XYZ file of C-alpha atoms in Angstrom:
405
model
C -174.963 2.318 -141.374
C -176.173 5.556 -142.963
C -178.968 6.481 -145.329
C -178.602 9.044 -148.058
C -181.084 10.619 -150.434
C -178.558 13.115 -151.805
C -177.139 12.661 -155.264
C -173.446 13.257 -155.927
C -172.700 16.459 -157.793
C -173.327 16.317 -161.497
C -170.222 16.613 -163.702
C -169.000 20.200 -163.739
C -167.445 19.705 -167.165
C -168.209 17.152 -169.893
C -166.188 13.967 -169.717
C -163.553 13.087 -172.249
C -164.918 10.926 -175.069
C -162.681 7.973 -175.899
C -162.218 7.410 -179.610
C -161.279 3.743 -180.038
C -160.107 0.480 -178.496
C -156.461 1.442 -178.230
C -157.275 4.638 -176.373
C -159.616 2.806 -173.984
C -156.842 0.410 -172.953
C -154.311 3.247 -172.707
C -156.625 5.281 -170.474
C -157.244 2.291 -168.182
C -153.497 1.693 -167.909
C -152.879 5.354 -167.090
C -155.486 5.367 -164.313
C -154.560 2.036 -162.729
C -151.439 3.081 -160.768
C -153.315 5.902 -159.053
C -156.212 3.603 -158.196
C -153.841 0.967 -156.807
C -151.967 3.439 -154.626
C -154.832 3.947 -152.184
C -156.664 0.640 -152.554
C -155.387 -1.007 -149.354
C -156.130 2.070 -147.243
C -159.621 2.434 -148.703
C -160.267 -1.233 -147.964
C -159.006 -0.911 -144.369
C -161.170 2.139 -143.650
C -164.077 1.067 -145.878
C -163.648 4.491 -147.433
C -165.555 5.038 -150.650
C -163.540 5.797 -153.807
C -165.448 8.979 -154.639
C -162.546 10.955 -156.103
C -161.344 7.890 -158.005
C -164.801 7.334 -159.495
C -164.903 10.945 -160.618
C -161.584 10.428 -162.400
C -162.901 7.236 -163.959
C -166.066 8.976 -165.162
C -164.215 11.984 -166.507
C -161.763 9.722 -168.344
C -164.539 8.488 -170.621
C -164.169 4.797 -169.747
C -167.771 4.595 -168.554
C -169.117 5.030 -172.081
C -166.751 2.981 -174.238
C -169.401 0.438 -175.296
C -171.865 3.075 -176.496
C -172.267 2.585 -180.261
C -170.468 4.959 -182.583
C -173.774 6.062 -184.080
C -174.586 7.542 -180.656
C -171.182 9.152 -180.125
C -169.326 6.371 -178.291
C -166.309 4.317 -179.243
C -168.264 1.067 -179.648
C -165.221 -0.886 -178.478
C -164.903 -4.645 -178.828
C -165.802 -7.048 -176.048
C -162.145 -8.087 -175.917
C -161.288 -4.490 -175.075
C -164.009 -4.375 -172.410
C -162.485 -7.458 -170.780
C -158.979 -6.010 -170.956
C -160.076 -2.697 -169.434
C -161.831 -4.346 -166.493
C -158.915 -6.709 -165.864
C -156.549 -3.723 -165.730
C -158.800 -1.826 -163.310
C -159.452 -4.870 -161.099
C -155.744 -5.618 -160.771
C -155.456 -2.126 -159.271
C -158.608 -2.142 -157.099
C -161.276 -4.849 -157.445
C -163.901 -2.843 -155.563
C -163.468 0.163 -157.801
C -163.600 -2.030 -160.908
C -166.866 -3.643 -159.845
C -168.745 -0.360 -159.416
C -169.130 0.455 -163.162
C -169.935 -3.164 -164.094
C -173.658 -2.572 -163.676
C -173.467 0.591 -165.759
C -172.186 -1.480 -168.668
C -174.998 -3.982 -168.191
C -177.606 -1.209 -168.318
C -175.980 0.300 -171.398
C -176.551 -3.081 -173.060
C -180.201 -3.044 -171.953
C -180.642 0.477 -173.317
C -179.110 -0.611 -176.607
C -181.363 -3.683 -176.791
C -184.682 -2.290 -175.574
C -184.635 1.498 -175.617
C -186.377 3.721 -178.113
C -184.213 5.962 -180.246
C -185.140 8.906 -178.018
C -184.175 6.965 -174.893
C -180.866 5.963 -176.426
C -180.048 9.545 -177.387
C -180.931 10.815 -173.920
C -179.265 8.207 -171.733
C -176.201 7.602 -173.894
C -175.524 11.354 -174.033
C -175.697 11.591 -170.233
C -173.215 8.742 -169.767
C -170.847 10.179 -172.377
C -170.928 13.489 -170.516
C -169.763 11.765 -167.324
C -172.988 10.801 -165.535
C -172.904 7.493 -163.660
C -175.599 4.823 -163.683
C -176.071 2.910 -160.427
C -177.746 -0.374 -159.724
C -181.029 -1.299 -158.075
C -181.465 -4.776 -159.547
C -181.328 -7.615 -157.015
C -183.479 -8.224 -153.961
C -182.602 -9.972 -150.727
C -185.792 -11.902 -149.994
C -186.929 -13.643 -153.171
C -186.899 -17.358 -153.912
C -183.993 -16.857 -156.322
C -181.984 -14.107 -157.934
C -184.726 -13.357 -160.486
C -187.625 -13.151 -158.025
C -188.726 -9.515 -157.872
C -191.250 -7.834 -155.603
C -190.522 -4.284 -156.742
C -193.471 -2.936 -158.750
C -193.961 -0.198 -161.316
C -197.481 1.221 -161.511
C -198.976 3.776 -163.831
C -199.994 7.207 -162.526
C -201.550 9.262 -165.294
C -199.045 9.526 -168.135
C -196.121 8.565 -165.890
C -195.254 5.925 -163.282
C -194.428 5.219 -159.650
C -192.090 2.516 -158.349
C -192.103 0.875 -154.914
C -189.795 -1.742 -153.471
C -186.561 -2.549 -151.678
C -183.288 -3.589 -153.298
C -179.978 -5.009 -152.080
C -176.541 -5.670 -153.629
C -177.009 -2.199 -155.136
C -173.413 -1.686 -156.228
C -172.695 1.899 -157.162
C -176.103 3.373 -156.348
C -174.577 5.522 -153.618
C -172.281 7.191 -156.165
C -174.717 7.352 -159.088
C -176.423 10.268 -160.780
C -179.121 7.971 -162.176
C -180.368 4.727 -160.609
C -181.809 2.092 -162.989
C -184.372 -0.013 -161.102
C -185.485 -3.488 -162.129
C -189.220 -3.855 -161.493
C -192.282 -5.705 -162.694
C -194.928 -3.679 -164.485
C -198.675 -4.162 -164.084
C -198.554 -7.032 -166.573
C -195.747 -8.797 -164.691
C -193.088 -7.959 -167.296
C -189.567 -6.915 -166.379
C -188.861 -3.237 -166.941
C -186.032 -0.924 -165.942
C -187.134 2.399 -164.478
C -184.347 4.986 -164.507
C -184.747 7.324 -161.524
C -182.781 10.419 -160.639
C -180.544 9.625 -157.685
C -182.049 12.519 -155.723
C -185.662 11.647 -156.582
C -188.059 11.989 -153.674
C -188.617 8.615 -152.014
C -185.347 7.060 -153.229
C -182.850 6.406 -150.434
C -179.571 4.530 -150.426
C -178.584 2.838 -147.169
C -174.873 2.248 -146.804
C -175.219 -1.122 -145.053
C -172.850 -3.282 -147.110
C -170.966 -5.363 -144.521
C -169.308 -8.125 -146.568
C -165.686 -8.979 -145.746
C -164.701 -8.431 -149.387
C -165.357 -5.798 -152.039
C -165.678 -3.515 -149.039
C -165.854 -0.164 -150.834
C -168.464 -0.999 -153.485
C -171.322 0.301 -151.284
C -173.405 -2.668 -152.465
C -176.138 -2.116 -149.910
C -179.825 -1.275 -149.822
C -181.960 1.010 -151.973
C -185.476 1.801 -150.761
C -188.121 3.019 -153.194
C -191.110 4.738 -151.651
C -193.510 5.829 -154.387
C -190.678 7.188 -156.542
C -191.880 9.132 -159.582
C -190.605 7.863 -162.943
C -191.249 9.773 -166.186
C -192.631 7.590 -168.959
C -189.608 8.329 -171.145
C -187.328 6.771 -168.504
C -188.994 3.337 -168.497
C -187.132 0.723 -170.537
C -188.986 -2.363 -171.742
C -186.162 -4.615 -170.573
C -188.226 -7.775 -171.039
C -187.649 -7.397 -174.770
C -183.990 -8.274 -174.193
C -184.840 -11.540 -172.447
C -187.955 -12.634 -174.335
C -185.756 -13.417 -177.307
C -182.240 -14.836 -177.441
C -179.705 -12.094 -176.762
C -176.087 -11.659 -175.769
C -176.915 -9.532 -172.720
C -176.090 -12.348 -170.304
C -172.615 -13.256 -171.578
C -171.739 -9.578 -172.016
C -172.409 -9.052 -168.311
C -170.670 -12.271 -167.312
C -167.574 -11.420 -169.350
C -166.965 -8.381 -167.154
C -167.282 -10.440 -163.981
C -164.746 -12.921 -165.360
C -162.419 -10.030 -166.229
C -162.652 -8.683 -162.670
C -161.662 -12.104 -161.311
C -158.734 -12.252 -163.737
C -157.688 -8.808 -162.543
C -157.803 -9.900 -158.905
C -155.521 -12.815 -159.799
C -153.135 -10.463 -161.605
C -152.953 -8.158 -158.618
C -152.450 -11.003 -156.154
C -149.721 -12.646 -158.209
C -147.867 -9.375 -158.803
C -147.967 -8.681 -155.063
C -146.730 -12.210 -154.322
C -143.754 -11.787 -156.633
C -142.848 -8.411 -155.126
C -143.111 -9.745 -151.572
C -141.061 -12.858 -152.319
C -138.365 -10.756 -153.963
C -138.198 -8.061 -151.293
C -139.354 -9.429 -147.927
C -139.877 -13.202 -147.750
C -137.227 -15.449 -146.216
C -136.083 -18.775 -147.661
C -137.048 -21.942 -145.812
C -134.235 -23.350 -143.714
C -134.047 -26.626 -145.671
C -133.727 -24.921 -149.044
C -130.065 -24.077 -148.574
C -130.708 -20.813 -150.441
C -129.900 -17.264 -149.405
C -133.140 -15.725 -150.671
C -136.741 -16.832 -151.060
C -136.608 -16.120 -154.786
C -134.021 -18.914 -155.120
C -136.185 -21.496 -153.324
C -136.964 -24.152 -155.983
C -140.419 -24.857 -154.586
C -141.326 -21.170 -154.568
C -140.029 -20.836 -158.125
C -142.163 -23.776 -159.239
C -145.311 -22.406 -157.591
C -144.835 -18.998 -159.219
C -144.494 -20.768 -162.565
C -147.666 -22.748 -161.931
C -149.630 -19.615 -161.016
C -148.389 -17.721 -164.063
C -149.330 -20.582 -166.383
C -152.808 -20.817 -164.885
C -153.288 -17.059 -165.123
C -152.214 -17.034 -168.768
C -154.627 -19.888 -169.506
C -157.494 -18.054 -167.805
C -156.711 -14.837 -169.663
C -156.516 -16.593 -173.009
C -159.970 -18.110 -172.446
C -161.171 -14.643 -171.428
C -159.893 -13.041 -174.652
C -161.308 -15.991 -176.627
C -164.717 -15.409 -174.997
C -164.507 -11.741 -175.920
C -163.762 -12.606 -179.535
C -166.712 -15.000 -179.634
C -168.962 -12.305 -178.184
C -167.805 -9.878 -180.855
C -168.604 -12.475 -183.520
C -172.003 -13.107 -181.934
C -172.861 -9.403 -181.850
C -171.881 -9.118 -185.521
C -174.041 -12.091 -186.521
C -176.604 -12.820 -183.829
C -178.447 -16.117 -183.878
C -179.541 -18.643 -181.280
C -176.498 -20.755 -182.076
C -174.007 -17.895 -181.936
C -175.493 -16.714 -178.618
C -175.086 -20.226 -177.241
C -171.460 -20.231 -178.386
C -170.894 -16.924 -176.581
C -172.534 -18.150 -173.379
C -170.446 -21.326 -173.363
C -167.208 -19.475 -174.149
C -167.775 -16.995 -171.326
C -168.724 -19.823 -168.949
C -165.456 -21.593 -169.746
C -163.517 -18.403 -169.048
C -165.423 -17.804 -165.833
C -164.416 -21.233 -164.514
C -160.711 -20.568 -164.959
C -160.756 -16.934 -163.817
C -162.598 -17.973 -160.654
C -160.099 -20.722 -159.949
C -157.007 -18.575 -160.490
C -158.375 -15.630 -158.500
C -158.910 -17.782 -155.416
C -155.728 -19.824 -155.915
C -153.450 -16.807 -156.452
C -154.929 -14.977 -153.460
C -154.427 -18.057 -151.276
C -150.927 -18.908 -152.523
C -149.813 -15.334 -151.780
C -149.549 -16.192 -148.074
C -148.039 -19.630 -148.558
C -145.226 -18.294 -150.730
C -144.677 -14.946 -149.009
C -144.621 -16.472 -145.529
C -146.075 -15.624 -142.144
C -144.979 -11.998 -142.204
C -147.290 -11.433 -145.179
C -150.257 -11.889 -142.831
C -149.343 -8.852 -140.716
C -152.162 -6.356 -140.651
C -150.052 -3.495 -141.924
C -149.723 -5.157 -145.338
C -153.490 -5.655 -145.760
C -152.808 -8.470 -148.206
C -155.833 -10.457 -147.096
C -157.927 -8.099 -149.202
C -157.001 -10.074 -152.314
C -158.452 -13.288 -150.916
C -161.476 -11.492 -149.437
C -162.188 -9.757 -152.737
C -161.700 -12.953 -154.743
C -163.869 -15.053 -152.471
C -166.636 -12.437 -152.353
C -166.739 -11.531 -156.022
C -166.568 -15.108 -157.312
C -169.785 -15.859 -155.400
C -171.646 -13.636 -157.853
C -172.837 -16.661 -159.831
C -171.964 -20.281 -159.013
C -169.217 -21.811 -161.129
C -170.612 -25.306 -160.455
C -173.417 -24.438 -162.878
C -170.914 -23.299 -165.502
C -169.510 -26.830 -165.677
C -173.061 -28.117 -166.112
C -173.907 -25.673 -168.909
C -170.687 -26.399 -170.797
C -171.142 -30.150 -170.458
C -174.785 -30.033 -171.529
C -173.855 -28.042 -174.621
C -171.046 -30.310 -175.790
C -172.498 -33.649 -174.699
C -176.240 -33.254 -175.258
C -176.547 -30.253 -177.570
C -178.531 -28.341 -174.912
C -178.275 -24.584 -175.280
C -177.628 -22.549 -172.107
C -180.538 -20.764 -170.386
C -181.664 -17.366 -171.673
C -181.294 -15.557 -168.356
C -178.468 -13.109 -167.714
C -176.526 -15.309 -165.297
C -174.744 -17.209 -168.015
C-alpha cells in the first residue's frame, strides 16, 4: 500500500481529436490488440497500465462524447457502448478506468457554466484525464456523503475521504463529489497534485486488479470557484445521467463476456482434450462442447442486442428529453444490464468447464475473466433491475432519479 500526492505528467503534445462515430470505433479496435497483449501479466503483477492509458488518452477516445459545439465528436450512445465493449474484451480493468471520466463529462454538460465547459472540455480533448473521488466506504448507502465543501473567501476548501476511486491515481484532475454548506451535491474539480490531496493505492479486490480503485484523502484541499460544478442540478430534475453511466458498465460486462468466450474457443481448439466417452479425436468435435459454445454465443448476441437497443433509446432520449423518455432509457439500460451481467459471469465460468482442468493452471491466468466479471458486476445489484423493469411495465412506476439506474 502506497500513498501518492504526485500527479502524472501532463500531456507533452495535444491528443488526437476524433472526428466521428466510425473513427471512434476504428480507434478502439486498433488499440485493443495491444491492450490485450499485456493484460494477463498486468493482472498477475497488479501492475498499473500507465503506458496504455497514455495511449488511450492520446488516441482521443477520452473525449468522444464532448459535444461538437465544444470541439468533440459528440458520438452516439451506441458508439460509446461499442467502444467500451471493445476495450473491455481486451482488458476489463483498463476499460473501467475512463468510465468515470465519461460520467463527469455528462455532469459538466448538464450543470457546468459555459466557461466551465470550455475549460474542462478543452483539457480533456487535449489529453488530460479526469479521475474519480465519488464514493465513500462508511456511509449508510452509496449516496451517503460526509465529504464537505466550504467557502473560503471567493474560493473553497474540501475535506473528506473517498474509496473506490477508480483512475484517481492516473488522473491529471480529480473530480470530487461533496456536499456544500447547504447540503447540496457539488463536484469540486481539484488538480491531482493539489496540496492536501493524496491517493492511497490500497485497492485489494480479487478482480479489476489494475484499476487502482482505492482511497483518496482530502485535507483542506483548495478549490477555485470556477472549478465547482453544481452537480445537484443534474439530479434535481429528470435527466439521462444515470442510464448514460449504467450503459458503460453494461458494455464493460459485455466486453468481459466477449473476451472470455473468445479465449474459451481458442483454448478448446488448441489445447483442450475430448472427454473419453465422446469418441471424438478433438475437443472441438465433442457434441456437448459444441452445444455449450452455441448457447454462450446466442446469449452473448442477445445481451449485445439489448445493449445496442439501450444505446439507441438513450440517443432518442437525449434528442427529445422528457420524464417518459428518461424512464424508457432507464428501463432499456436496466434490461441490458441484466443480460450482460448474466453472460459475463456465465461465460467466465463456462471457460473452465469447456476448456478442462489444464485451463486452471496458473500460467494461463484465465481466472482473471471470472474475477473481473464477478467484481465488476457487483457495481450495482441486478436484483433491483428486475424490480425496476417490472414496476415500470406492471404498475407504471417510473425508475428512481438517482444515477444507479
